[in-house]
Amino acid sequence: MTTITQGHDAAHDHAHDSHGPARGLSRWLFTTNHKDIGTLYLLFALVMLFVGGGMALVVRAELFQPGLQFVNPEFFNQMTTMHALIMVFGMIMPAFVGFANWMIPMMIGAPDMALPRLNNWSFWILPFAGTILLSTLFMDGGGPAAGWTLYPPLVLQSGNSLAFAIFAVHLLGMSSILGAINVIVTIMNMRAPGMTLLKMPMFVWTWLITAYLLLLVMPVLAGAVTMLLTDRFFGTSFFQAAGGGDPVLFQHIFWFFGHPEVYIIILPSFGIISQIIPAFSRKPLFGYSSMVYATAGIAFLSCIVWAHHMFTVGMPLAGQMFFMMSTMLIAIPTAVKIFNWTATMWRGSLTFETPMLFAIAFLFLFSIGGFSGVMMAMAPLDFQYHDTYFIVAHFHYVLVPGALFAAIGGAYFWLPKWTGHMYDETLGKIHFWLSAVGVNLTFFPQHFLGLAGMPRRIPDYATQFADWNAVSSIGAFLFGFSQLMFVYVVVKCIRGGKQATAQVWDNPEGLEWTVPSPAPYHTFDQPPPIK
Ligand code: CU1
């Protein structure tokens, strides 16, 4: 047990550095401390939120009114492509790896991640990969403009920047794989005595399963983009019909990665929500073991549904039926989770601090994305929705008030643990309401646009789509600028504020019911008492 407490002693945080604590820039460059690395991941994700968000606002500005206004179609396509790549690989995934770094060792009673130097490397790959990816926008001909799915044959029309974009995707994938290895080894080998697998906090469980998904699918993405690289630059014809290849093959390989990728993003979100709701309901998580099995079930099913992205390619009926049924099956374990979260709140003594507001909004709004997912899982209906704004509305409900709200809620929830200070609750609540209004104003009208037939990824549209596009753009700017408030709250919390207690929230049930004593929770300034 002494390892638990020592590992969290502030003076012990530089244990991996035999030359004494490093200062300034080298502290961050050479750190092997899971908290420092977690902070780096989270700050990088926050910066990328604004980079990717700025690109979304370029898109929404262009779509504010019919007719070309701000950018040319080529640049518009580069923006949709880069927005998605940055948000998926540069923002939301690093954010959750940041949460994993901070919380997993503390939650399982480990002194650090199992492979601290690898941990440093997996972070520092990211800024270089992100820079390479963004630099393609400034290359001759601009960045790739075929959407983040990089479908051939269109993407093969890209200039030389495609090689750099593919290299960046390789690096980002490598970073994720190294992070996943670290998470698995830490959880399997470094749990405190008594911390059996089925006692681990849900966040740890969801990340363990996510890490296995990452190991399974990131190499598949690497294979897909490598084949694109050789098709474009070395004369192969994997995806080119003229040389005997098949562009549909790319879609199969891409979505074998791409669908599980959705769950790589959403499972850690589920984990965070499963920590927040019990804390503010003052009850243990309802149905803990069913949550674990539901998470594993979702992960398994996510690997056998990929072709629901490709119903319109001319798939045999048997294929359509299989992918339709398997996709709809995912609704069952997901419903188990929604039920369990609701049951956790049932008859709890609820309070509505900012993290809880984001968690409850997550329940409602992620479910909207889930329901529209069931709609488009049905092959005959998908023929109507395919490549319309309905799809854009669907996955943004999953990813923004879903994954991003979970990340923001988790940040509010653990900021006091991370900084030793309470954040400003009033500003937090204002930030929540602005975000909740902004996000629905942005994405709900996109359902109507899609059902009315507005195509996605097109910089201009017919006039009958004008009104809802204007609403959507206004919502996007409201949502985007509201996030500046989040930055203000975070900076204010880092720099000072009311001292947080070691336990922070007043509920031992929700926070520590799975953690053996001595509780590994603590703040920067207050290491836990040594027993
Ligand atoms: Cu999918």
Coordinates of C-alpha atoms and ligand atoms in Angstrom, one line a residue:
M1 CA 0.0 0.0 0.0
T2 CA 2.9 2.3 0.5
T3 CA 3.5 2.5 -3.2
I4 CA 0.1 4.1 -3.6
T5 CA 0.6 6.9 -1.3
Q6 CA 4.3 7.5 -2.2
G7 CA 3.4 7.6 -5.9
H8 CA 1.2 10.6 -5.2
D9 CA 3.5 12.5 -3.0
A10 CA 4.3 15.7 -4.8
A11 CA 7.9 15.4 -4.0
H12 CA 7.9 11.9 -5.6
D13 CA 6.4 13.0 -8.9
H14 CA 9.9 13.3 -10.4
A15 CA 10.9 9.8 -9.3
H16 CA 11.8 8.9 -12.9
D17 CA 14.3 11.6 -13.2
S18 CA 17.5 10.6 -11.5
H19 CA 19.0 14.0 -11.8
G20 CA 16.5 15.8 -9.7
P21 CA 13.3 17.6 -10.7
A22 CA 13.6 19.3 -14.1
R23 CA 12.3 22.8 -14.4
G24 CA 10.8 25.0 -17.1
L25 CA 10.5 23.6 -20.6
S26 CA 12.6 20.5 -20.0
R27 CA 10.1 19.5 -17.3
W28 CA 7.5 19.2 -19.9
L29 CA 9.7 17.9 -22.7
F30 CA 11.2 15.1 -20.7
T31 CA 8.5 14.4 -18.2
T32 CA 7.6 10.8 -17.5
N33 CA 5.0 11.7 -14.9
H34 CA 1.5 10.6 -15.8
K35 CA -0.1 13.8 -14.4
D36 CA 2.2 16.1 -16.4
I37 CA 1.7 14.0 -19.5
G38 CA -2.1 14.0 -18.9
T39 CA -2.0 17.8 -18.6
L40 CA 0.0 18.0 -21.9
Y41 CA -2.6 15.9 -23.7
L42 CA -5.5 17.9 -22.3
L43 CA -3.9 21.3 -23.2
F44 CA -3.0 20.0 -26.7
A45 CA -6.7 18.9 -27.1
L46 CA -7.9 22.3 -26.0
V47 CA -5.8 24.1 -28.5
M48 CA -6.9 21.7 -31.3
L49 CA -10.6 22.3 -30.2
F50 CA -10.1 25.8 -31.3
V51 CA -8.1 25.0 -34.5
G52 CA -10.7 22.4 -35.6
G53 CA -13.5 24.6 -34.4
G54 CA -12.2 27.6 -36.4
M55 CA -12.4 25.4 -39.5
A56 CA -16.0 24.5 -38.6
L57 CA -16.8 28.2 -38.4
V58 CA -15.3 28.7 -41.9
V59 CA -17.7 26.0 -43.1
R60 CA -20.7 27.5 -41.3
A61 CA -19.8 31.0 -42.5
E62 CA -19.8 29.9 -46.1
L63 CA -23.1 28.0 -45.6
F64 CA -24.8 30.9 -43.7
Q65 CA -26.4 32.0 -47.0
P66 CA -26.8 30.5 -50.4
G67 CA -24.2 31.7 -53.0
L68 CA -20.5 31.7 -52.6
Q69 CA -19.4 34.3 -50.0
F70 CA -16.2 33.7 -48.1
V71 CA -14.1 30.8 -49.5
N72 CA -13.8 29.0 -52.8
P73 CA -15.2 25.5 -53.1
E74 CA -11.7 23.9 -53.1
F75 CA -10.8 25.5 -49.8
F76 CA -14.2 24.7 -48.4
N77 CA -13.6 21.0 -49.1
Q78 CA -10.1 21.3 -47.5
M79 CA -11.8 22.8 -44.4
T80 CA -14.4 20.0 -44.0
T81 CA -11.6 17.4 -44.4
M82 CA -9.2 19.0 -42.0
H83 CA -11.9 20.0 -39.5
A84 CA -12.8 16.3 -39.1
L85 CA -9.2 14.9 -39.1
I86 CA -8.2 17.5 -36.5
M87 CA -11.2 17.0 -34.3
V88 CA -11.1 13.2 -34.3
F89 CA -7.3 12.6 -34.2
G90 CA -6.0 15.8 -32.7
M91 CA -8.8 16.8 -30.3
I92 CA -11.1 14.2 -28.9
M93 CA -8.8 11.2 -28.9
P94 CA -5.9 13.1 -27.2
A95 CA -8.4 14.5 -24.7
F96 CA -9.5 11.1 -23.6
V97 CA -5.8 9.8 -23.4
G98 CA -5.2 12.8 -21.2
F99 CA -8.1 11.8 -18.9
A100 CA -6.7 8.2 -19.0
N101 CA -3.2 9.4 -17.9
W102 CA -4.5 11.5 -15.1
M103 CA -7.2 9.2 -13.7
I104 CA -6.3 5.5 -14.4
P105 CA -3.2 5.3 -12.1
M106 CA -5.1 7.1 -9.3
M107 CA -8.2 5.0 -9.8
I108 CA -6.4 1.7 -9.6
G109 CA -3.9 2.7 -7.0
A110 CA -0.8 2.6 -9.3
P111 CA 2.1 5.0 -8.8
D112 CA 2.3 6.0 -12.5
M113 CA 1.6 4.5 -15.9
A114 CA 3.5 1.2 -16.5
L115 CA 5.7 2.6 -19.3
P116 CA 6.5 6.2 -18.5
R117 CA 9.0 6.9 -21.2
L118 CA 6.8 5.4 -23.9
N119 CA 4.1 7.7 -22.4
N120 CA 6.3 10.7 -23.0
W121 CA 6.9 9.6 -26.6
S122 CA 3.3 8.9 -27.4
F123 CA 2.4 12.5 -26.4
W124 CA 5.3 14.3 -28.1
I125 CA 4.5 12.6 -31.4
L126 CA 1.2 14.4 -31.5
P127 CA 2.3 18.1 -31.9
F128 CA 4.6 17.1 -34.7
A129 CA 1.9 15.0 -36.4
G130 CA -0.6 17.8 -36.0
T131 CA 1.8 20.4 -37.4
I132 CA 2.5 18.2 -40.5
L133 CA -1.2 17.7 -41.0
L134 CA -2.0 21.4 -40.7
S135 CA 1.0 22.3 -42.9
T136 CA -0.6 20.5 -45.9
L137 CA -3.1 23.5 -46.1
F138 CA -0.1 25.7 -47.1
M139 CA 1.4 23.3 -49.6
D140 CA 1.1 23.7 -53.4
G141 CA -2.5 22.8 -54.3
G142 CA -3.6 22.9 -50.7
G143 CA -4.4 20.0 -48.4
P144 CA -6.5 16.9 -49.2
A145 CA -10.1 17.8 -50.0
A146 CA -12.0 14.5 -50.2
G147 CA -13.4 14.5 -46.7
W148 CA -11.8 12.8 -43.7
T149 CA -12.8 9.4 -45.1
L150 CA -10.3 10.0 -47.9
Y151 CA -12.3 8.0 -50.4
P152 CA -10.6 7.1 -53.7
P153 CA -10.9 7.8 -56.5
L154 CA -11.4 11.5 -55.5
V155 CA -8.6 11.6 -52.9
L156 CA -6.2 10.4 -55.6
Q157 CA -6.7 13.7 -57.3
S158 CA -4.9 15.4 -54.4
G159 CA -1.5 17.0 -54.9
N160 CA 1.7 16.0 -53.2
S161 CA 0.3 17.2 -49.9
L162 CA -1.5 13.8 -49.7
A163 CA 1.8 12.1 -48.8
F164 CA 2.3 14.4 -45.8
A165 CA -1.3 14.0 -44.7
I166 CA -0.9 10.2 -44.8
F167 CA 2.4 10.4 -42.9
A168 CA 0.6 12.5 -40.3
V169 CA -2.2 9.9 -40.0
H170 CA 0.4 7.2 -39.5
L171 CA 2.0 9.3 -36.7
L172 CA -1.3 10.0 -35.0
G173 CA -2.2 6.3 -35.2
M174 CA 1.2 5.4 -33.8
S175 CA 0.6 7.7 -30.9
S176 CA -2.7 6.1 -30.2
I177 CA -1.3 2.6 -30.4
L178 CA 1.5 3.4 -27.9
G179 CA -1.0 5.1 -25.6
A180 CA -3.3 2.0 -25.8
I181 CA -0.4 -0.4 -25.0
N182 CA 0.4 1.7 -21.9
V183 CA -3.2 1.7 -20.7
I184 CA -3.5 -2.1 -21.1
V185 CA -0.2 -2.8 -19.4
T186 CA -1.0 -0.4 -16.5
I187 CA -4.4 -1.8 -15.9
M188 CA -3.4 -5.5 -16.2
N189 CA -0.2 -5.2 -14.1
M190 CA -0.3 -2.3 -11.7
R191 CA -3.6 -2.5 -9.8
A192 CA -3.3 -2.1 -6.0
P193 CA -3.9 -5.3 -3.9
G194 CA -7.7 -5.9 -3.7
M195 CA -8.4 -3.9 -6.9
T196 CA -9.8 -6.8 -8.8
L197 CA -11.1 -6.2 -12.4
L198 CA -14.7 -6.1 -11.4
K199 CA -14.0 -3.5 -8.7
M200 CA -12.4 -1.0 -11.1
P201 CA -14.2 2.3 -11.6
M202 CA -16.2 2.3 -14.8
F203 CA -13.9 4.9 -16.4
V204 CA -11.0 2.4 -16.1
W205 CA -13.1 -0.4 -17.6
T206 CA -14.2 1.7 -20.6
W207 CA -10.6 2.7 -21.3
L208 CA -9.4 -0.9 -21.0
I209 CA -11.9 -2.0 -23.7
T210 CA -11.2 1.1 -25.8
A211 CA -7.4 0.3 -25.7
Y212 CA -8.0 -3.1 -27.2
L213 CA -10.2 -1.6 -29.9
L214 CA -7.4 0.8 -30.7
L215 CA -4.9 -2.0 -31.1
L216 CA -7.3 -3.8 -33.3
V217 CA -8.2 -1.1 -35.8
M218 CA -5.5 1.6 -35.9
P219 CA -3.2 -0.8 -37.9
V220 CA -6.1 -1.4 -40.3
L221 CA -6.3 2.4 -41.0
A222 CA -2.5 2.5 -41.4
G223 CA -2.9 -0.3 -44.1
A224 CA -5.7 1.6 -45.9
V225 CA -3.8 4.9 -46.1
T226 CA -0.6 3.1 -47.1
M227 CA -2.4 1.5 -50.0
L228 CA -3.7 5.0 -50.9
L229 CA -0.1 6.3 -50.8
T230 CA 1.2 3.6 -53.2
D231 CA -1.8 4.1 -55.5
R232 CA -1.2 7.8 -55.7
F233 CA 2.6 7.9 -55.8
F234 CA 4.0 4.4 -56.7
G235 CA 1.7 3.2 -59.5
T236 CA -0.3 0.5 -57.7
S237 CA -4.0 -0.1 -58.3
F238 CA -5.5 -1.3 -55.1
F239 CA -8.4 1.1 -55.5
Q240 CA -8.2 2.1 -59.1
A241 CA -10.6 0.3 -61.4
A242 CA -8.5 1.1 -64.5
G243 CA -5.7 -1.1 -63.1
G244 CA -8.0 -3.9 -61.9
G245 CA -8.5 -2.5 -58.4
D246 CA -11.8 -1.6 -56.6
P247 CA -12.5 1.7 -54.8
V248 CA -15.2 -0.1 -52.7
L249 CA -12.3 -2.1 -51.2
F250 CA -11.1 1.1 -49.6
Q251 CA -14.5 1.7 -48.0
H252 CA -14.5 -1.7 -46.5
I253 CA -11.0 -1.3 -45.0
F254 CA -11.6 2.3 -43.9
W255 CA -14.9 1.5 -42.1
F256 CA -13.5 -1.6 -40.5
F257 CA -11.4 1.0 -38.7
G258 CA -13.9 3.8 -38.9
H259 CA -16.9 2.4 -37.1
P260 CA -14.9 1.0 -34.1
E261 CA -13.3 4.4 -34.1
V262 CA -16.7 5.9 -33.2
Y263 CA -16.7 3.7 -30.1
I264 CA -13.1 4.5 -29.3
I265 CA -14.4 8.0 -28.9
I266 CA -17.6 7.2 -27.2
L267 CA -16.6 4.5 -24.7
P268 CA -14.3 6.7 -22.6
S269 CA -17.2 9.3 -22.7
F270 CA -19.4 6.6 -21.2
G271 CA -16.8 6.0 -18.6
I272 CA -16.7 9.7 -17.6
I273 CA -20.5 9.9 -17.5
S274 CA -20.5 6.7 -15.3
Q275 CA -18.2 8.6 -12.8
I276 CA -20.1 11.9 -12.8
I277 CA -23.7 10.7 -12.4
P278 CA -23.2 8.5 -9.2
A279 CA -21.3 11.4 -7.6
F280 CA -24.1 13.9 -8.0
S281 CA -26.9 11.3 -7.4
R282 CA -25.2 10.2 -4.1
K283 CA -25.7 6.6 -5.0
P284 CA -23.4 3.9 -6.4
L285 CA -23.6 3.3 -10.2
F286 CA -26.7 1.1 -10.9
G287 CA -25.9 -2.2 -12.6
Y288 CA -22.2 -2.0 -12.4
S289 CA -21.4 -5.4 -13.9
S290 CA -24.1 -5.0 -16.6
M291 CA -22.3 -1.8 -17.5
V292 CA -19.0 -3.7 -18.0
Y293 CA -20.6 -6.4 -20.1
A294 CA -22.6 -3.8 -22.1
T295 CA -19.3 -1.9 -22.8
A296 CA -17.7 -5.2 -24.0
G297 CA -20.7 -6.0 -26.1
I298 CA -20.7 -2.6 -27.8
A299 CA -17.0 -3.0 -28.5
F300 CA -17.5 -6.5 -30.1
L301 CA -20.5 -5.4 -32.1
S302 CA -18.8 -2.3 -33.3
C303 CA -16.4 -4.6 -35.3
I304 CA -19.1 -6.3 -37.3
V305 CA -21.2 -3.4 -38.5
W306 CA -18.8 -1.4 -40.7
A307 CA -20.7 -1.8 -44.1
H308 CA -23.7 0.2 -42.8
H309 CA -21.7 3.2 -44.1
M310 CA -21.8 1.7 -47.6
F311 CA -25.4 0.4 -48.2
T312 CA -25.5 2.5 -51.4
V313 CA -22.4 0.9 -53.1
G314 CA -24.4 -2.0 -54.6
M315 CA -24.2 -4.5 -51.8
P316 CA -25.9 -7.9 -52.1
L317 CA -29.2 -8.2 -50.2
A318 CA -27.7 -10.7 -47.7
G319 CA -25.0 -8.1 -46.9
Q320 CA -27.5 -5.4 -46.4
M321 CA -29.5 -7.5 -44.1
F322 CA -26.5 -8.6 -42.0
F323 CA -25.1 -5.1 -41.5
M324 CA -28.6 -3.7 -40.8
M325 CA -29.4 -6.3 -38.1
S326 CA -25.9 -6.2 -36.5
T327 CA -26.1 -2.4 -36.4
M328 CA -29.5 -2.3 -34.8
L329 CA -28.3 -4.8 -32.2
I330 CA -25.9 -2.2 -30.8
A331 CA -29.0 -0.3 -29.5
I332 CA -29.5 -3.0 -26.9
P333 CA -26.3 -2.7 -24.8
T334 CA -26.4 1.1 -25.4
A335 CA -30.0 1.1 -24.0
V336 CA -28.7 -0.9 -21.0
K337 CA -26.3 1.9 -20.3
I338 CA -28.9 4.7 -20.6
F339 CA -31.2 2.7 -18.4
N340 CA -28.5 2.2 -15.8
W341 CA -27.6 5.9 -15.7
T342 CA -31.2 6.8 -15.3
A343 CA -31.7 4.2 -12.6
T344 CA -28.6 5.6 -10.8
M345 CA -30.4 9.0 -10.6
W346 CA -33.7 7.5 -9.6
R347 CA -34.4 8.5 -6.0
G348 CA -30.9 9.8 -5.6
S349 CA -30.4 13.1 -3.8
L350 CA -29.5 15.0 -7.0
T351 CA -27.6 18.2 -7.2
F352 CA -26.9 20.0 -10.5
E353 CA -23.4 21.3 -10.5
T354 CA -21.8 21.9 -13.9
P355 CA -20.4 18.4 -14.4
M356 CA -23.8 16.9 -13.7
L357 CA -25.5 19.4 -16.1
F358 CA -23.1 18.2 -18.9
A359 CA -23.8 14.6 -18.0
I360 CA -27.6 14.9 -18.1
A361 CA -27.4 16.8 -21.3
F362 CA -25.2 14.0 -22.6
L363 CA -28.0 11.5 -21.8
F364 CA -30.6 13.4 -23.7
L365 CA -28.6 14.6 -26.6
F366 CA -26.4 11.5 -27.2
S367 CA -29.7 9.5 -27.2
I368 CA -30.9 11.8 -30.1
G369 CA -27.8 10.8 -32.0
G370 CA -28.4 7.1 -31.0
F371 CA -32.0 7.2 -32.3
S372 CA -31.1 8.8 -35.7
G373 CA -28.4 6.1 -35.8
V374 CA -31.0 3.4 -35.6
M375 CA -33.0 5.2 -38.4
M376 CA -30.0 5.2 -40.8
A377 CA -29.1 1.6 -39.8
M378 CA -32.1 0.5 -41.9
A379 CA -30.9 0.0 -45.4
P380 CA -33.9 1.1 -47.3
L381 CA -34.1 4.4 -45.3
D382 CA -30.4 4.9 -45.6
F383 CA -30.8 5.2 -49.3
Q384 CA -32.7 8.4 -48.6
Y385 CA -30.3 9.8 -45.9
H386 CA -27.0 8.8 -47.5
D387 CA -24.7 11.8 -48.1
T388 CA -27.3 14.3 -46.8
Y389 CA -27.1 16.7 -43.9
F390 CA -29.1 14.2 -41.9
I391 CA -25.9 12.1 -41.5
V392 CA -24.0 15.3 -40.5
A393 CA -26.7 16.0 -37.9
H394 CA -26.5 12.4 -36.6
F395 CA -22.8 12.1 -36.0
H396 CA -22.4 15.6 -34.7
Y397 CA -25.0 14.7 -32.0
V398 CA -22.9 11.7 -31.1
L399 CA -19.7 13.6 -31.1
V400 CA -20.4 17.1 -29.8
P401 CA -23.1 16.9 -27.1
G402 CA -22.0 13.3 -26.8
A403 CA -18.2 12.9 -26.7
L404 CA -17.3 16.6 -26.3
F405 CA -19.8 17.2 -23.5
A406 CA -18.5 14.2 -21.7
A407 CA -15.0 15.5 -22.0
I408 CA -16.0 19.0 -20.8
G409 CA -18.1 17.5 -18.0
G410 CA -15.1 15.4 -17.0
A411 CA -12.8 18.4 -17.0
Y412 CA -15.2 20.3 -14.6
F413 CA -15.5 17.2 -12.5
W414 CA -11.8 16.6 -12.1
L415 CA -10.4 20.2 -12.4
P416 CA -10.5 20.5 -8.5
K417 CA -8.5 17.2 -8.3
W418 CA -6.0 18.4 -10.9
T419 CA -5.5 21.9 -9.7
G420 CA -6.4 21.8 -6.0
H421 CA -8.9 24.7 -6.6
M422 CA -12.6 24.8 -7.2
Y423 CA -13.7 26.2 -10.6
D424 CA -16.2 29.1 -10.7
E425 CA -19.5 27.3 -10.5
T426 CA -21.6 30.3 -11.8
L427 CA -19.4 30.7 -14.9
G428 CA -19.5 26.9 -15.4
K429 CA -23.2 26.9 -15.4
I430 CA -23.4 29.8 -17.8
H431 CA -20.9 28.0 -20.1
F432 CA -23.1 24.9 -19.9
W433 CA -26.3 26.7 -20.9
L434 CA -24.7 28.7 -23.8
S435 CA -23.2 25.4 -25.0
A436 CA -26.4 23.5 -24.7
V437 CA -28.4 26.1 -26.6
G438 CA -25.7 26.6 -29.2
V439 CA -25.2 22.9 -29.9
N440 CA -28.9 22.3 -30.5
L441 CA -29.3 25.4 -32.6
T442 CA -26.4 24.2 -34.7
F443 CA -27.2 20.6 -35.3
F444 CA -31.0 20.1 -34.8
P445 CA -31.9 22.0 -38.0
Q446 CA -29.5 19.9 -39.9
H447 CA -31.9 17.0 -39.5
F448 CA -34.5 19.0 -41.4
L449 CA -32.1 20.0 -44.1
G450 CA -31.0 16.4 -44.6
L451 CA -34.5 15.0 -44.7
A452 CA -35.4 17.8 -47.3
G453 CA -32.5 16.5 -49.4
M454 CA -29.6 19.0 -48.8
P455 CA -26.3 17.2 -49.7
R456 CA -23.4 17.3 -47.4
R457 CA -19.9 18.5 -48.3
I458 CA -21.1 21.1 -50.9
P459 CA -20.3 24.8 -50.4
D460 CA -23.5 26.0 -51.9
Y461 CA -27.2 25.0 -51.9
A462 CA -30.6 25.7 -53.3
T463 CA -32.5 28.6 -51.7
Q464 CA -35.2 26.4 -50.0
F465 CA -32.4 25.4 -47.5
A466 CA -31.5 29.0 -46.6
D467 CA -33.5 29.5 -43.3
W468 CA -32.3 26.4 -41.4
N469 CA -28.7 27.0 -42.6
A470 CA -28.8 30.5 -41.2
V471 CA -30.1 29.2 -37.9
S472 CA -27.4 26.5 -37.9
S473 CA -24.6 29.0 -38.6
I474 CA -25.8 31.3 -35.8
G475 CA -25.8 28.4 -33.4
A476 CA -22.3 27.3 -34.5
F477 CA -20.9 30.8 -33.8
L478 CA -22.7 30.9 -30.4
F479 CA -21.4 27.5 -29.5
G480 CA -17.8 28.2 -30.7
F481 CA -17.5 31.5 -28.9
S482 CA -19.0 30.1 -25.7
Q483 CA -16.0 27.8 -25.5
L484 CA -13.8 30.8 -24.9
M485 CA -15.6 31.0 -21.6
F486 CA -14.5 27.4 -20.8
V487 CA -10.9 28.5 -21.4
Y488 CA -11.4 31.4 -19.0
V489 CA -12.9 29.2 -16.3
V490 CA -10.0 26.7 -16.7
V491 CA -7.3 29.3 -16.5
K492 CA -9.0 31.0 -13.6
C493 CA -9.2 27.6 -11.8
I494 CA -5.5 26.8 -12.4
R495 CA -4.4 30.2 -11.1
G496 CA -6.4 30.1 -7.9
G497 CA -9.8 29.9 -6.3
K498 CA -11.4 28.2 -3.4
Q499 CA -9.3 25.4 -2.0
A500 CA -10.7 22.0 -3.0
T501 CA -11.0 19.4 -0.3
A502 CA -9.2 16.1 -1.0
Q503 CA -12.5 14.5 -1.8
V504 CA -13.9 17.5 -3.7
W505 CA -17.5 16.4 -4.1
D506 CA -19.4 15.5 -1.0
N507 CA -20.3 11.9 -1.9
P508 CA -18.1 9.0 -0.8
E509 CA -20.6 6.6 -2.5
G510 CA -20.2 7.9 -6.0
L511 CA -16.6 8.7 -5.9
E512 CA -14.9 6.1 -3.8
W513 CA -17.2 3.1 -3.5
T514 CA -14.9 1.0 -5.7
V515 CA -11.6 2.3 -4.4
P516 CA -9.9 0.3 -1.5
S517 CA -8.5 2.4 1.3
P518 CA -6.4 4.4 1.5
A519 CA -8.2 6.3 -1.2
P520 CA -5.8 7.3 -3.9
Y521 CA -7.7 10.5 -4.6
H522 CA -5.9 13.6 -3.6
T523 CA -4.9 17.0 -4.9
F524 CA -1.6 18.5 -6.0
D525 CA -1.2 20.1 -2.6
Q526 CA -2.6 17.4 -0.4
P527 CA -1.2 14.0 -0.7
P528 CA -3.4 11.4 0.9
P529 CA -2.6 10.4 4.5
I530 CA -0.2 7.5 4.9
K531 CA -1.7 4.7 6.9
Ligands
CU1_1 CU -20.7 3.1 -38.3

